[in-house]
Amino acid sequence: MQVQAKSIDIEKSRVGALRQYLQDGALALKTSFSENRNITQLFRQHCKLIDNLLMEIWAELEIDSRSCLIAVGGYGRGELYPHSDIDLLILIPDQAENDTRLNRDIESLVGLLWDIGLHVGHSVRSLSECIDEAKKDITVQTNLLESRLLSGDKNLYQSFWTQTHQAHDAIAFFNAKLKEQDQRHAKYNDTAYNLEPNLKESPGGLRDLHMIIWLARSMNLHAGSHLSLNSIWTTLTKLHVISALEARQIRHHEKNLQSLRIQLHFLSKRREDRLLFDFQNDLATTLGYVNTPRKRASEQLMQSYYRSAKFISLMNEILLKQFMQMLSVTPPVIQPINERFEAHDQLLEAKTAGLLQQQPSAIFEAFLILQQRPELTGMGATLLRNLQRVKKLVNRDFRQASQNRKLFIDILSQPNGVNHALRAMNRYGILGSYIPAFGRIVGQMQHDLFHVYTVDEHILNVLANLRRFSKPELKHEFPLCSQLFSEFDAPHLLYLAAIFHDIAKGRGGDHSTLGKVDAIKFCKLHGLPKTDGALVAWLVDSHLKMSSIAQKTDLSDPNVIESFAQLVQNTHRLNALYLLTVADIRGTSPQVWNAWKARLLESLFHATKRALEAPEFHVKQTIAARIKEASEKLTRFGISTQTYENLWSQFGENYFVRHESDEIAWHSRLLTPHLNSISPIVRARLSPYGDGIQVMIYTKNQNDIFARICNFFDRMGYDIVEAKIYTTQHAYALDSFIVLDQSGKSVSYSGLLKFIETQLTGKLGENETLESPLKGRISRQVKHMPIQAQINVAEESENNNHKLDMIANDRPGLLATVAQQFLKYDIELHNAKINTLGNRAEDTFLISAKDGHKLDAQRIDALYHSLLKEI
């Protein structure tokens, strides 16, 4: 393309030609990259395309010859992605700051660049302004380190380069960038293991490598004035800052992230650096991943990303510590620890370079020392680097050595630092080498709509939650857990159960059963007493049972409690399972845990504990106790026995099996005057347990009550989390619901209760038309990472009921849709437990044919296929 020098006003045809030139060049870049996947070539060609365009436009507009156009940021560094912003500095002479013509020309330049389709980030500064701004703003200072002259006054640029580098303070820059990185990592929860990580900004992202480049330039670790992407790692190798192997590994993982970011820009057609669900499937396909029976293509893609991010985080840590040593103006303060280790400025180092090679058990000893010496802030750069070099020594022989087995149990048994030690062992690749099964799940994502972390990160979150129970200053968070943990005599068994509870994810089969096998082998290998090993294995095998029973069964039914008590057998196992269950649910996602789940688990815990501690526990005695408690509560309200006896006789005996004493008293107090009410009666109250709203509906029984109620709360924006559906002996529906707002928060104002009572009463009227289920937008995650709907219908052995378990993608109107299917097939609902885990619905319904008769196989099959089609 030839550019003719013209006046400052560019004709429209010229703007169109420039825009077309840019679009053609971008298309050529995409085509070339799709053919050869050469990252270096794409960066070079893209920079060349923009360089040539900018230099020719600069010349065409005849900008003041005393000024110069400088590339900064990623563009200056030569790392220009398909839709990256073009960062420019227009450097003007100090005496030209108020030059009207120059300012007008620069405005025209920037306007033209936007008109032709360039996303420009620009600043206009004089030399003195650059130096002043750099002193005040670390971002400006960083940009100036990556500057590259495009066009203009070379002498001015040379003065700029010289003076900005002379004014540069490497130590102050290091400290400021370290603070900036800490803040950036905190913004992303200090983890690279999010469902939708940012390739550039997340911990372990490209910014962590840019950090090394900036500091290397700041410390003048290069021969010339510039340090290109291709030469940075080679240069640091020549200077013995990193080894040749480290340079190759860094480049490998850097290219992985760069390739992902390039493809993401092409797919999204914008500057998108987040690995959103919207693009993960297409990105995996583009990069050649395919679904397998055990892993989706997108999960394989994400595991590759997480492992690269993990390595980049490690090298970032090592090199920052190394640079800190290089910048130090005083020799380190060295304090001996024992005959093998010493502290260098509060960082742990080995006394001899070959220690870990010669005495591999010192690997575990190093982590143990960090636990026992809280004044130490971590491992030094030399020890970390040596740890990576000898990592392969953590092998079968290492695992068989009794000294190492003892050290690992010692690490788990320390009063402090267990969480930090295991996180560090995972970060440095030691935990996965020592427990190979753990190594296989490092970076393994779970696209199940409720886990938001990789399997290894989730496991360590569960362990961290257990550790929180041990801290007296945090007992206000979970008082019962804190009390039980303080009384538990062997916390290390809980930590082992946490490590193994999900360790078999992704293998196929039941991960609880497979994990139990791994746990048994580990406990035997480490010489744990049989009773301890049995507890760990049982916890791993049973880790889902307590949450399942709490969230999917009717806890007011004494038979449920009796059955669970038989499973648990003793209070020691009950305490351990409760602690692990709470820690596990809280470790899946910040959105999954709520007060409702907390109440369910605590209720199940206390009821089971009473059953275990009372040998005389029996269903009939439980019911008798409920009736007595309810009677006493009614007496306190001044209601005599004769007043509610007739009501109770119509409720029938099974009513007292299904409801707690507080509910019985509430129902009786409100309904005694309305036994044969013609109009529906709806009453709402704040749940006495502090979790949402409890709603009672009493009306003549009709087929579509449940569907009407579901529709009503859907349109209110409330989730039904529990529904007790009961039909009295005189054919009245007595239904009880617990509802939460869709953010999971409790409600605390009475006006809403009155609204529910009046509006829902109207919706239950015989003349009111049944509305269709609500249709709404599904989440992006459900849209792009849906799970396969599952329905299981099982016959109940003790009655005519069937239990229907449903797992589905959550969406607006889901429960109302299910209710209408029940209506369609003349299904009678007795109980519903609605469990929402992120974007995943796991609901359980107790159903039968009308009047409690048993469903036949034909109707069950029809319901099954109809539900699958609808959900």
Tab-separated table of C-alpha atoms in Angstrom, residues 349-735:
chain	number	residue	atom	x	y	z
A	349	GLU	CA	17.106	-22.954	52.718
A	350	ALA	CA	19.190	-26.136	52.800
A	351	LYS	CA	22.717	-25.836	54.207
A	352	THR	CA	24.095	-27.824	51.274
A	353	ALA	CA	23.017	-27.769	47.634
A	354	GLY	CA	22.816	-31.563	47.409
A	355	LEU	CA	20.780	-32.155	50.573
A	356	LEU	CA	17.494	-33.160	48.941
A	357	GLN	CA	19.280	-35.378	46.418
A	358	GLN	CA	21.331	-37.136	49.086
A	359	GLN	CA	18.620	-37.289	51.773
A	360	PRO	CA	15.196	-37.340	50.071
A	361	SER	CA	13.410	-37.479	53.435
A	362	ALA	CA	14.518	-33.867	53.891
A	363	ILE	CA	11.803	-32.981	51.340
A	364	PHE	CA	9.072	-33.706	53.888
A	365	GLU	CA	11.206	-32.347	56.715
A	366	ALA	CA	11.265	-28.962	54.984
A	367	PHE	CA	7.455	-28.743	55.024
A	368	LEU	CA	7.371	-29.892	58.643
A	369	ILE	CA	9.859	-27.181	59.652
A	370	LEU	CA	7.688	-24.518	57.996
A	371	GLN	CA	4.771	-25.709	60.136
A	372	GLN	CA	6.801	-25.716	63.337
A	373	ARG	CA	8.562	-22.402	62.722
A	374	PRO	CA	5.826	-19.796	62.042
A	375	GLU	CA	8.429	-17.022	61.789
A	376	LEU	CA	9.511	-18.523	58.442
A	377	THR	CA	7.637	-17.015	55.487
A	378	GLY	CA	8.276	-19.870	53.048
A	379	MET	CA	11.010	-21.608	51.096
A	380	GLY	CA	13.848	-19.674	49.504
A	381	ALA	CA	14.422	-19.626	45.750
A	382	THR	CA	17.359	-22.068	45.876
A	383	LEU	CA	15.470	-24.630	47.957
A	384	LEU	CA	12.391	-24.325	45.711
A	385	ARG	CA	14.479	-24.827	42.603
A	386	ASN	CA	16.243	-27.850	44.099
A	387	LEU	CA	12.871	-29.225	45.155
A	388	GLN	CA	11.748	-29.162	41.515
A	389	ARG	CA	14.934	-30.881	40.393
A	390	VAL	CA	14.548	-33.793	42.824
A	391	LYS	CA	10.762	-34.128	42.575
A	392	LYS	CA	11.199	-37.383	40.669
A	393	LEU	CA	12.751	-38.899	43.811
A	394	VAL	CA	9.299	-38.894	45.401
A	395	ASN	CA	8.614	-42.315	43.925
A	396	ARG	CA	7.668	-45.827	45.055
A	397	ASP	CA	10.866	-46.255	47.098
A	398	PHE	CA	10.251	-42.902	48.765
A	399	ARG	CA	6.671	-43.929	49.639
A	400	GLN	CA	7.843	-47.247	51.054
A	401	ALA	CA	10.396	-45.640	53.409
A	402	SER	CA	9.059	-45.711	56.980
A	403	GLN	CA	10.735	-42.385	57.809
A	404	ASN	CA	8.858	-40.605	55.029
A	405	ARG	CA	5.543	-42.214	55.978
A	406	LYS	CA	6.030	-41.045	59.542
A	407	LEU	CA	6.926	-37.526	58.417
A	408	PHE	CA	3.782	-37.271	56.308
A	409	ILE	CA	1.558	-38.300	59.216
A	410	ASP	CA	3.499	-35.848	61.417
A	411	ILE	CA	2.681	-33.067	58.932
A	412	LEU	CA	-1.026	-33.945	59.152
A	413	SER	CA	-0.861	-34.160	62.951
A	414	GLN	CA	0.636	-30.717	63.619
A	415	PRO	CA	-1.553	-28.289	65.598
A	416	ASN	CA	-0.895	-25.526	63.039
A	417	GLY	CA	-0.052	-25.103	59.369
A	418	VAL	CA	-1.641	-28.277	57.989
A	419	ASN	CA	-3.589	-26.434	55.306
A	420	HIS	CA	-0.622	-24.281	54.294
A	421	ALA	CA	1.683	-27.304	54.187
A	422	LEU	CA	-0.573	-29.383	51.946
A	423	ARG	CA	-1.307	-26.435	49.654
A	424	ALA	CA	2.417	-25.832	49.291
A	425	MET	CA	3.028	-29.538	48.642
A	426	ASN	CA	0.393	-29.427	45.895
A	427	ARG	CA	1.731	-26.163	44.452
A	428	TYR	CA	5.244	-27.601	44.225
A	429	GLY	CA	4.103	-30.968	42.804
A	430	ILE	CA	5.087	-33.038	45.847
A	431	LEU	CA	1.627	-34.099	47.052
A	432	GLY	CA	0.677	-35.528	43.666
A	433	SER	CA	3.981	-37.419	43.489
A	434	TYR	CA	3.584	-38.880	46.983
A	435	ILE	CA	-0.079	-39.816	46.421
A	436	PRO	CA	-0.211	-40.657	42.671
A	437	ALA	CA	-4.009	-40.796	42.692
A	438	PHE	CA	-4.003	-37.170	43.829
A	439	GLY	CA	-1.603	-36.283	41.014
A	440	ARG	CA	-4.123	-37.546	38.457
A	441	ILE	CA	-6.823	-35.106	39.598
A	442	VAL	CA	-4.608	-32.015	39.688
A	443	GLY	CA	-6.213	-29.412	37.440
A	444	GLN	CA	-9.208	-31.649	36.705
A	445	MET	CA	-12.306	-29.522	36.210
A	446	GLN	CA	-15.795	-30.812	37.001
A	447	HIS	CA	-18.442	-29.424	34.658
A	448	ASP	CA	-21.288	-30.609	36.893
A	449	LEU	CA	-22.888	-27.154	37.346
A	450	PHE	CA	-22.050	-26.761	41.035
A	451	HIS	CA	-18.347	-27.408	41.671
A	452	VAL	CA	-16.515	-24.197	40.800
A	453	TYR	CA	-13.002	-25.495	41.475
A	454	THR	CA	-10.789	-28.254	40.135
A	455	VAL	CA	-10.866	-31.512	42.092
A	456	ASP	CA	-7.520	-30.864	43.808
A	457	GLU	CA	-8.506	-27.307	44.722
A	458	HIS	CA	-11.856	-28.513	46.072
A	459	ILE	CA	-10.137	-31.159	48.212
A	460	LEU	CA	-7.800	-28.549	49.685
A	461	ASN	CA	-10.761	-26.216	50.275
A	462	VAL	CA	-12.471	-28.976	52.253
A	463	LEU	CA	-9.335	-29.420	54.325
A	464	ALA	CA	-9.119	-25.649	54.855
A	465	ASN	CA	-12.735	-25.653	56.080
A	466	LEU	CA	-11.896	-28.401	58.580
A	467	ARG	CA	-8.952	-26.348	59.787
A	468	ARG	CA	-11.250	-23.343	60.308
A	469	PHE	CA	-13.262	-25.436	62.771
A	470	SER	CA	-10.087	-25.788	64.852
A	471	LYS	CA	-9.583	-22.054	65.381
A	472	PRO	CA	-11.247	-20.646	68.528
A	473	GLU	CA	-11.358	-17.155	67.020
A	474	LEU	CA	-13.636	-18.482	64.237
A	475	LYS	CA	-16.036	-20.526	66.389
A	476	HIS	CA	-18.802	-17.962	65.797
A	477	GLU	CA	-18.992	-19.132	62.149
A	478	PHE	CA	-19.989	-22.718	62.977
A	479	PRO	CA	-20.402	-23.141	66.742
A	480	LEU	CA	-21.442	-26.807	66.584
A	481	CYS	CA	-18.590	-27.727	64.226
A	482	SER	CA	-16.078	-25.895	66.411
A	483	GLN	CA	-17.315	-27.730	69.489
A	484	LEU	CA	-17.244	-31.155	67.819
A	485	PHE	CA	-13.804	-30.532	66.316
A	486	SER	CA	-12.354	-29.498	69.683
A	487	GLU	CA	-13.610	-32.800	71.135
A	488	PHE	CA	-12.324	-34.924	68.241
A	489	ASP	CA	-9.160	-36.690	69.387
A	490	ALA	CA	-7.554	-37.426	65.980
A	491	PRO	CA	-8.082	-34.540	63.495
A	492	HIS	CA	-5.527	-36.023	61.104
A	493	LEU	CA	-8.064	-38.760	60.291
A	494	LEU	CA	-10.510	-36.099	59.138
A	495	TYR	CA	-7.777	-34.566	56.954
A	496	LEU	CA	-7.061	-37.955	55.379
A	497	ALA	CA	-10.766	-38.434	54.684
A	498	ALA	CA	-10.805	-34.987	53.036
A	499	ILE	CA	-7.804	-35.876	50.853
A	500	PHE	CA	-9.367	-39.135	49.638
A	501	HIS	CA	-13.078	-38.275	49.497
A	502	ASP	CA	-13.008	-37.106	45.836
A	503	ILE	CA	-9.644	-38.517	44.786
A	504	ALA	CA	-11.240	-41.032	42.405
A	505	LYS	CA	-13.209	-38.436	40.406
A	506	GLY	CA	-12.962	-38.939	36.651
A	507	ARG	CA	-12.054	-42.637	36.728
A	508	GLY	CA	-15.514	-43.918	35.970
A	509	GLY	CA	-17.581	-45.833	38.489
A	510	ASP	CA	-18.515	-44.735	41.996
A	511	HIS	CA	-15.787	-42.347	43.167
A	512	SER	CA	-16.714	-42.952	46.815
A	513	THR	CA	-16.136	-46.704	46.502
A	514	LEU	CA	-12.926	-46.295	44.481
A	515	GLY	CA	-11.657	-43.635	46.877
A	516	LYS	CA	-12.337	-45.967	49.812
A	517	VAL	CA	-10.023	-48.557	48.243
A	518	ASP	CA	-7.270	-45.941	47.873
A	519	ALA	CA	-7.786	-44.798	51.465
A	520	ILE	CA	-7.530	-48.349	52.838
A	521	LYS	CA	-4.236	-48.928	50.996
A	522	PHE	CA	-2.840	-45.599	52.213
A	523	CYS	CA	-3.793	-46.214	55.841
A	524	LYS	CA	-2.284	-49.710	55.801
A	525	LEU	CA	0.913	-48.443	54.190
A	526	HIS	CA	1.254	-45.769	56.865
A	527	GLY	CA	0.667	-48.145	59.740
A	528	LEU	CA	-2.485	-46.522	61.075
A	529	PRO	CA	-4.358	-48.549	63.717
A	530	LYS	CA	-7.135	-50.663	62.207
A	531	THR	CA	-9.877	-48.625	63.880
A	532	ASP	CA	-8.422	-45.380	62.502
A	533	GLY	CA	-8.063	-46.798	59.008
A	534	ALA	CA	-11.607	-48.143	59.171
A	535	LEU	CA	-12.947	-44.706	60.136
A	536	VAL	CA	-11.132	-42.974	57.260
A	537	ALA	CA	-12.337	-45.585	54.761
A	538	TRP	CA	-15.925	-45.351	56.060
A	539	LEU	CA	-15.891	-41.549	55.863
A	540	VAL	CA	-14.662	-41.631	52.250
A	541	ASP	CA	-17.266	-44.240	51.299
A	542	SER	CA	-20.081	-42.402	53.135
A	543	HIS	CA	-19.133	-38.771	52.516
A	544	LEU	CA	-22.224	-38.085	50.372
A	545	LYS	CA	-24.746	-39.943	52.528
A	546	MET	CA	-25.453	-37.366	55.231
A	547	SER	CA	-26.015	-34.528	52.771
A	548	SER	CA	-28.181	-36.790	50.603
A	549	ILE	CA	-30.387	-37.871	53.502
A	550	ALA	CA	-30.622	-34.330	54.873
A	551	GLN	CA	-31.576	-32.821	51.527
A	552	LYS	CA	-33.596	-35.618	49.927
A	553	THR	CA	-35.657	-37.246	52.675
A	554	ASP	CA	-38.288	-36.210	55.190
A	555	LEU	CA	-36.353	-35.621	58.415
A	556	SER	CA	-39.551	-35.448	60.421
A	557	ASP	CA	-40.079	-39.153	59.679
A	558	PRO	CA	-38.630	-41.148	62.613
A	559	ASN	CA	-38.001	-44.103	60.303
A	560	VAL	CA	-35.508	-41.968	58.333
A	561	ILE	CA	-33.636	-41.088	61.513
A	562	GLU	CA	-33.650	-44.670	62.760
A	563	SER	CA	-32.267	-45.917	59.439
A	564	PHE	CA	-29.497	-43.300	59.376
A	565	ALA	CA	-28.580	-44.070	62.999
A	566	GLN	CA	-28.134	-47.720	62.036
A	567	LEU	CA	-25.817	-46.662	59.208
A	568	VAL	CA	-23.697	-44.409	61.433
A	569	GLN	CA	-23.632	-46.841	64.417
A	570	ASN	CA	-21.986	-44.509	66.966
A	571	THR	CA	-21.586	-40.838	67.872
A	572	HIS	CA	-17.857	-40.812	67.042
A	573	ARG	CA	-18.601	-41.636	63.398
A	574	LEU	CA	-21.580	-39.271	63.409
A	575	ASN	CA	-19.414	-36.372	64.620
A	576	ALA	CA	-16.746	-37.109	62.021
A	577	LEU	CA	-19.229	-37.431	59.156
A	578	TYR	CA	-21.019	-34.221	60.133
A	579	LEU	CA	-17.736	-32.266	60.189
A	580	LEU	CA	-16.641	-33.677	56.833
A	581	THR	CA	-20.060	-33.061	55.256
A	582	VAL	CA	-20.229	-29.395	56.287
A	583	ALA	CA	-16.647	-28.823	55.124
A	584	ASP	CA	-17.363	-30.619	51.832
A	585	ILE	CA	-20.515	-28.698	50.901
A	586	ARG	CA	-18.876	-25.371	51.772
A	587	GLY	CA	-15.874	-26.327	49.618
A	588	THR	CA	-17.815	-26.838	46.382
A	589	SER	CA	-18.873	-23.247	45.717
A	590	PRO	CA	-19.535	-20.048	47.669
A	591	GLN	CA	-23.153	-20.179	46.392
A	592	VAL	CA	-24.048	-23.744	47.398
A	593	TRP	CA	-23.988	-23.371	51.196
A	594	ASN	CA	-26.860	-21.537	52.857
A	595	ALA	CA	-28.743	-21.391	56.158
A	596	TRP	CA	-31.308	-23.893	54.885
A	597	LYS	CA	-28.710	-26.596	54.244
A	598	ALA	CA	-27.045	-25.772	57.567
A	599	ARG	CA	-30.364	-26.260	59.373
A	600	LEU	CA	-31.111	-29.557	57.606
A	601	LEU	CA	-27.717	-31.031	58.466
A	602	GLU	CA	-27.841	-29.825	62.051
A	603	SER	CA	-31.373	-31.217	62.494
A	604	LEU	CA	-30.279	-34.586	61.115
A	605	PHE	CA	-27.214	-34.542	63.375
A	606	HIS	CA	-29.165	-33.831	66.571
A	607	ALA	CA	-31.974	-36.274	65.759
A	608	THR	CA	-29.486	-39.047	64.985
A	609	LYS	CA	-27.456	-38.296	68.088
A	610	ARG	CA	-30.583	-38.635	70.245
A	611	ALA	CA	-31.368	-41.943	68.541
A	612	LEU	CA	-27.858	-43.251	69.166
A	613	GLU	CA	-27.765	-42.144	72.790
A	614	ALA	CA	-31.186	-43.551	73.651
A	615	PRO	CA	-31.325	-47.345	73.280
A	616	GLU	CA	-35.066	-47.210	73.838
A	617	PHE	CA	-35.494	-45.014	70.760
A	618	HIS	CA	-38.593	-46.110	68.861
A	619	VAL	CA	-40.845	-44.547	66.241
A	620	LYS	CA	-43.952	-44.770	68.432
A	621	GLN	CA	-42.194	-43.103	71.348
A	622	THR	CA	-41.037	-40.280	69.072
A	623	ILE	CA	-44.581	-39.663	67.889
A	624	ALA	CA	-45.900	-39.732	71.451
A	625	ALA	CA	-43.278	-37.178	72.463
A	626	ARG	CA	-44.280	-34.903	69.552
A	627	ILE	CA	-47.958	-35.040	70.495
A	628	LYS	CA	-47.108	-34.214	74.109
A	629	GLU	CA	-44.879	-31.258	73.124
A	630	ALA	CA	-47.523	-29.913	70.719
A	631	SER	CA	-50.219	-30.198	73.404
A	632	GLU	CA	-48.076	-28.273	75.874
A	633	LYS	CA	-47.500	-25.489	73.337
A	634	LEU	CA	-51.232	-25.252	72.585
A	635	THR	CA	-52.021	-25.112	76.292
A	636	ARG	CA	-49.710	-22.119	76.627
A	637	PHE	CA	-51.860	-20.407	73.972
A	638	GLY	CA	-54.953	-21.123	76.092
A	639	ILE	CA	-56.320	-23.783	73.731
A	640	SER	CA	-57.978	-26.723	75.503
A	641	THR	CA	-57.588	-30.357	74.517
A	642	GLN	CA	-61.259	-30.689	73.563
A	643	THR	CA	-60.863	-27.844	71.063
A	644	TYR	CA	-58.297	-29.550	68.809
A	645	GLU	CA	-59.062	-33.267	69.417
A	646	ASN	CA	-61.610	-33.336	66.584
A	647	LEU	CA	-59.080	-31.652	64.270
A	648	TRP	CA	-56.374	-34.199	65.134
A	649	SER	CA	-58.738	-37.104	64.591
A	650	GLN	CA	-59.357	-35.853	61.043
A	651	PHE	CA	-55.610	-35.391	60.464
A	652	GLY	CA	-54.988	-39.096	61.056
A	653	GLU	CA	-52.068	-40.924	62.688
A	654	ASN	CA	-49.670	-40.506	59.749
A	655	TYR	CA	-49.817	-36.718	60.133
A	656	PHE	CA	-47.827	-37.000	63.372
A	657	VAL	CA	-45.152	-39.060	61.626
A	658	ARG	CA	-44.687	-36.368	58.977
A	659	HIS	CA	-44.628	-33.221	61.154
A	660	GLU	CA	-42.574	-31.892	64.055
A	661	SER	CA	-44.228	-30.689	67.278
A	662	ASP	CA	-43.758	-27.015	66.346
A	663	GLU	CA	-45.576	-27.513	63.032
A	664	ILE	CA	-48.358	-29.506	64.693
A	665	ALA	CA	-48.961	-26.727	67.212
A	666	TRP	CA	-48.866	-24.024	64.494
A	667	HIS	CA	-51.309	-25.879	62.257
A	668	SER	CA	-53.635	-26.705	65.141
A	669	ARG	CA	-53.760	-23.165	66.476
A	670	LEU	CA	-54.631	-21.749	63.052
A	671	LEU	CA	-56.996	-24.455	61.782
A	672	THR	CA	-59.052	-25.441	64.826
A	673	PRO	CA	-61.824	-22.972	63.914
A	674	HIS	CA	-61.655	-23.890	60.203
A	675	LEU	CA	-61.839	-27.674	60.086
A	676	ASN	CA	-64.350	-27.708	57.194
A	677	SER	CA	-63.475	-24.369	55.617
A	678	ILE	CA	-65.016	-23.735	52.201
A	679	SER	CA	-62.304	-21.237	51.164
A	680	PRO	CA	-58.581	-21.990	50.991
A	681	ILE	CA	-56.600	-20.919	54.045
A	682	VAL	CA	-53.019	-19.717	53.480
A	683	ARG	CA	-50.783	-18.639	56.341
A	684	ALA	CA	-47.121	-17.595	56.147
A	685	ARG	CA	-44.513	-16.941	58.811
A	686	LEU	CA	-40.804	-16.429	59.024
A	687	SER	CA	-39.349	-19.849	59.545
A	688	PRO	CA	-38.657	-20.451	63.247
A	689	TYR	CA	-35.277	-21.795	62.150
A	690	GLY	CA	-34.298	-18.493	60.520
A	691	ASP	CA	-34.220	-19.779	56.953
A	692	GLY	CA	-36.770	-18.185	54.668
A	693	ILE	CA	-40.567	-18.371	54.880
A	694	GLN	CA	-42.771	-21.241	55.971
A	695	VAL	CA	-46.129	-21.359	54.202
A	696	MET	CA	-49.144	-23.499	55.166
A	697	ILE	CA	-51.960	-24.201	52.706
A	698	TYR	CA	-55.227	-25.819	53.842
A	699	THR	CA	-57.979	-26.371	51.289
A	700	LYS	CA	-60.297	-28.955	49.852
A	701	ASN	CA	-58.103	-31.378	47.977
A	702	GLN	CA	-57.788	-30.840	44.242
A	703	ASN	CA	-55.409	-32.261	41.644
A	704	ASP	CA	-53.599	-29.084	40.639
A	705	ILE	CA	-52.706	-27.523	44.012
A	706	PHE	CA	-48.994	-28.282	43.777
A	707	ALA	CA	-48.776	-26.936	40.202
A	708	ARG	CA	-50.545	-23.707	41.209
A	709	ILE	CA	-48.243	-23.180	44.185
A	710	CYS	CA	-45.102	-23.804	42.095
A	711	ASN	CA	-46.241	-21.300	39.471
A	712	PHE	CA	-47.000	-18.705	42.126
A	713	PHE	CA	-43.572	-18.848	43.786
A	714	ASP	CA	-41.771	-19.042	40.437
A	715	ARG	CA	-43.330	-15.742	39.430
A	716	MET	CA	-42.447	-14.244	42.800
A	717	GLY	CA	-38.791	-15.174	42.307
A	718	TYR	CA	-38.772	-17.623	45.207
A	719	ASP	CA	-37.381	-21.153	45.356
A	720	ILE	CA	-39.314	-23.933	47.047
A	721	VAL	CA	-36.775	-25.960	49.017
A	722	GLU	CA	-39.176	-28.291	50.829
A	723	ALA	CA	-42.760	-29.330	50.291
A	724	LYS	CA	-44.775	-31.574	52.595
A	725	ILE	CA	-47.958	-32.644	50.838
A	726	TYR	CA	-50.513	-34.242	53.145
A	727	THR	CA	-54.139	-35.258	52.639
A	728	THR	CA	-56.340	-35.511	55.724
A	729	GLN	CA	-58.898	-38.238	56.331
A	730	HIS	CA	-61.693	-35.841	55.370
A	731	ALA	CA	-60.065	-35.082	51.958
A	732	TYR	CA	-58.452	-31.753	52.711
A	733	ALA	CA	-54.964	-30.850	51.507
A	734	LEU	CA	-52.684	-29.702	54.331
A	735	ASP	CA	-49.478	-28.664	52.601
